[in-house]
Amino acid sequence: RGQEKYKLAIREYQKLVSAAPDQPRYKRALADVLVENESYARAKTLYQELRQQNREDAGLVARIGELELRRGNFSEASLQLEKALEMDPDLTGVRGLLAQAYDGASNYSKAIEAYESAVQEVRRRRDTSRTAAAGTAAANRLSTYLQSLGRLHMQVGQPDDAASVYETLTEADGANAAAWHGLGRAYMESGRVYEALDALNRAYNL
């Protein structure tokens, strides 16, 4: 059903693009839907055409970066997302994407730094959310970024930093089994055996 929805939207936006080829918003909307439909090559062609018309649009560069991230082209995604933030440091949501790109490219030190920046950004947005849905979406993103941050700290041999991150996660959501399991592993690596056993026991009982 989801794919059919995208195919219908693609057909409708193609009609709009044909009827009003001088309206870039229709072409951009079409490209966005093509990304959701995983038609990445077609979407990238449209984004690049739009870029030729507007070289100053940092959002377009970010969309190309996100597209490359979805394709698993982590190095290219990193380059595009870095460029987008250089063009407009106030772009929202891009730091989290950049962290995922660095993570996928095994550039762990940069990924940690980017996840930390993304966490700060999401916290600011969560605190100013005007609707419950926006607040919930921000909380979910925050949990995802923190989970990745904890994992990376463990990966690079920083269990104390990982424990701090996982503690934040368990305080926010005591039913997060993955966070308790991560906290238990971090405590174990730090030599905090009894705390580790307690955290792991909590994870297994959830």
PDB file of N, CA, C and O in Angstrom, residues 12-23 26-28 30 46:
ATOM      1  N   GLU A  12       1.222  12.159 -10.169  1.00  0.00           N
ATOM      2  CA  GLU A  12       0.601  13.476 -10.053  1.00  0.00           C
ATOM      3  C   GLU A  12       1.635  14.598 -10.156  1.00  0.00           C
ATOM      4  O   GLU A  12       1.393  15.618 -10.815  1.00  0.00           O
ATOM      5  N   TYR A  13       2.792  14.406  -9.507  1.00  0.00           N
ATOM      6  CA  TYR A  13       3.824  15.447  -9.580  1.00  0.00           C
ATOM      7  C   TYR A  13       4.438  15.516 -10.979  1.00  0.00           C
ATOM      8  O   TYR A  13       4.825  16.597 -11.445  1.00  0.00           O
ATOM      9  N   GLN A  14       4.529  14.394 -11.666  1.00  0.00           N
ATOM     10  CA  GLN A  14       5.020  14.413 -13.045  1.00  0.00           C
ATOM     11  C   GLN A  14       4.092  15.244 -13.934  1.00  0.00           C
ATOM     12  O   GLN A  14       4.553  15.991 -14.807  1.00  0.00           O
ATOM     13  N   LYS A  15       2.786  15.142 -13.702  1.00  0.00           N
ATOM     14  CA  LYS A  15       1.826  15.954 -14.449  1.00  0.00           C
ATOM     15  C   LYS A  15       2.042  17.443 -14.161  1.00  0.00           C
ATOM     16  O   LYS A  15       2.004  18.277 -15.083  1.00  0.00           O
ATOM     17  N   LEU A  16       2.267  17.764 -12.888  1.00  0.00           N
ATOM     18  CA  LEU A  16       2.471  19.165 -12.508  1.00  0.00           C
ATOM     19  C   LEU A  16       3.760  19.713 -13.122  1.00  0.00           C
ATOM     20  O   LEU A  16       3.802  20.856 -13.586  1.00  0.00           O
ATOM     21  N   VAL A  17       4.806  18.892 -13.123  1.00  0.00           N
ATOM     22  CA  VAL A  17       6.086  19.321 -13.704  1.00  0.00           C
ATOM     23  C   VAL A  17       5.920  19.569 -15.197  1.00  0.00           C
ATOM     24  O   VAL A  17       6.436  20.559 -15.750  1.00  0.00           O
ATOM     25  N   SER A  18       5.186  18.689 -15.864  1.00  0.00           N
ATOM     26  CA  SER A  18       4.963  18.857 -17.311  1.00  0.00           C
ATOM     27  C   SER A  18       4.128  20.098 -17.606  1.00  0.00           C
ATOM     28  O   SER A  18       4.383  20.819 -18.577  1.00  0.00           O
ATOM     29  N   ALA A  19       3.143  20.363 -16.747  1.00  0.00           N
ATOM     30  CA  ALA A  19       2.260  21.502 -16.967  1.00  0.00           C
ATOM     31  C   ALA A  19       2.923  22.834 -16.615  1.00  0.00           C
ATOM     32  O   ALA A  19       2.606  23.865 -17.210  1.00  0.00           O
ATOM     33  N   ALA A  20       3.843  22.794 -15.622  1.00  0.00           N
ATOM     34  CA  ALA A  20       4.496  24.033 -15.183  1.00  0.00           C
ATOM     35  C   ALA A  20       5.992  23.784 -14.978  1.00  0.00           C
ATOM     36  O   ALA A  20       6.481  23.748 -13.853  1.00  0.00           O
ATOM     37  N   PRO A  21       6.733  23.584 -16.068  1.00  0.00           N
ATOM     38  CA  PRO A  21       8.156  23.242 -15.963  1.00  0.00           C
ATOM     39  C   PRO A  21       9.018  24.344 -15.346  1.00  0.00           C
ATOM     40  O   PRO A  21      10.132  24.077 -14.910  1.00  0.00           O
ATOM     41  N   ASP A  22       8.470  25.569 -15.285  1.00  0.00           N
ATOM     42  CA  ASP A  22       9.237  26.680 -14.717  1.00  0.00           C
ATOM     43  C   ASP A  22       9.015  26.823 -13.211  1.00  0.00           C
ATOM     44  O   ASP A  22       9.505  27.772 -12.596  1.00  0.00           O
ATOM     45  N   GLN A  23       8.272  25.880 -12.605  1.00  0.00           N
ATOM     46  CA  GLN A  23       8.010  25.916 -11.165  1.00  0.00           C
ATOM     47  C   GLN A  23       8.889  24.881 -10.461  1.00  0.00           C
ATOM     48  O   GLN A  23       8.567  23.689 -10.449  1.00  0.00           O
ATOM     49  N   TYR A  26       7.592  21.996  -7.869  1.00  0.00           N
ATOM     50  CA  TYR A  26       7.000  20.732  -8.285  1.00  0.00           C
ATOM     51  C   TYR A  26       8.089  19.692  -8.563  1.00  0.00           C
ATOM     52  O   TYR A  26       7.950  18.520  -8.209  1.00  0.00           O
ATOM     53  N   LYS A  27       9.162  20.147  -9.186  1.00  0.00           N
ATOM     54  CA  LYS A  27      10.267  19.235  -9.481  1.00  0.00           C
ATOM     55  C   LYS A  27      10.912  18.754  -8.185  1.00  0.00           C
ATOM     56  O   LYS A  27      11.272  17.577  -8.053  1.00  0.00           O
ATOM     57  N   ARG A  28      11.021  19.658  -7.207  1.00  0.00           N
ATOM     58  CA  ARG A  28      11.618  19.276  -5.921  1.00  0.00           C
ATOM     59  C   ARG A  28      10.718  18.286  -5.181  1.00  0.00           C
ATOM     60  O   ARG A  28      11.198  17.313  -4.590  1.00  0.00           O
ATOM     61  N   LEU A  30       8.642  16.239  -6.543  1.00  0.00           N
ATOM     62  CA  LEU A  30       8.753  14.976  -7.266  1.00  0.00           C
ATOM     63  C   LEU A  30      10.020  14.232  -6.848  1.00  0.00           C
ATOM     64  O   LEU A  30       9.983  13.017  -6.599  1.00  0.00           O
ATOM     65  N   LEU A  46      17.102  14.995 -10.728  1.00  0.00           N
ATOM     66  CA  LEU A  46      16.255  16.171 -10.515  1.00  0.00           C
ATOM     67  C   LEU A  46      16.898  17.155  -9.542  1.00  0.00           C
ATOM     68  O   LEU A  46      16.879  18.375  -9.772  1.00  0.00           O
TER      69      LEU A  46
END
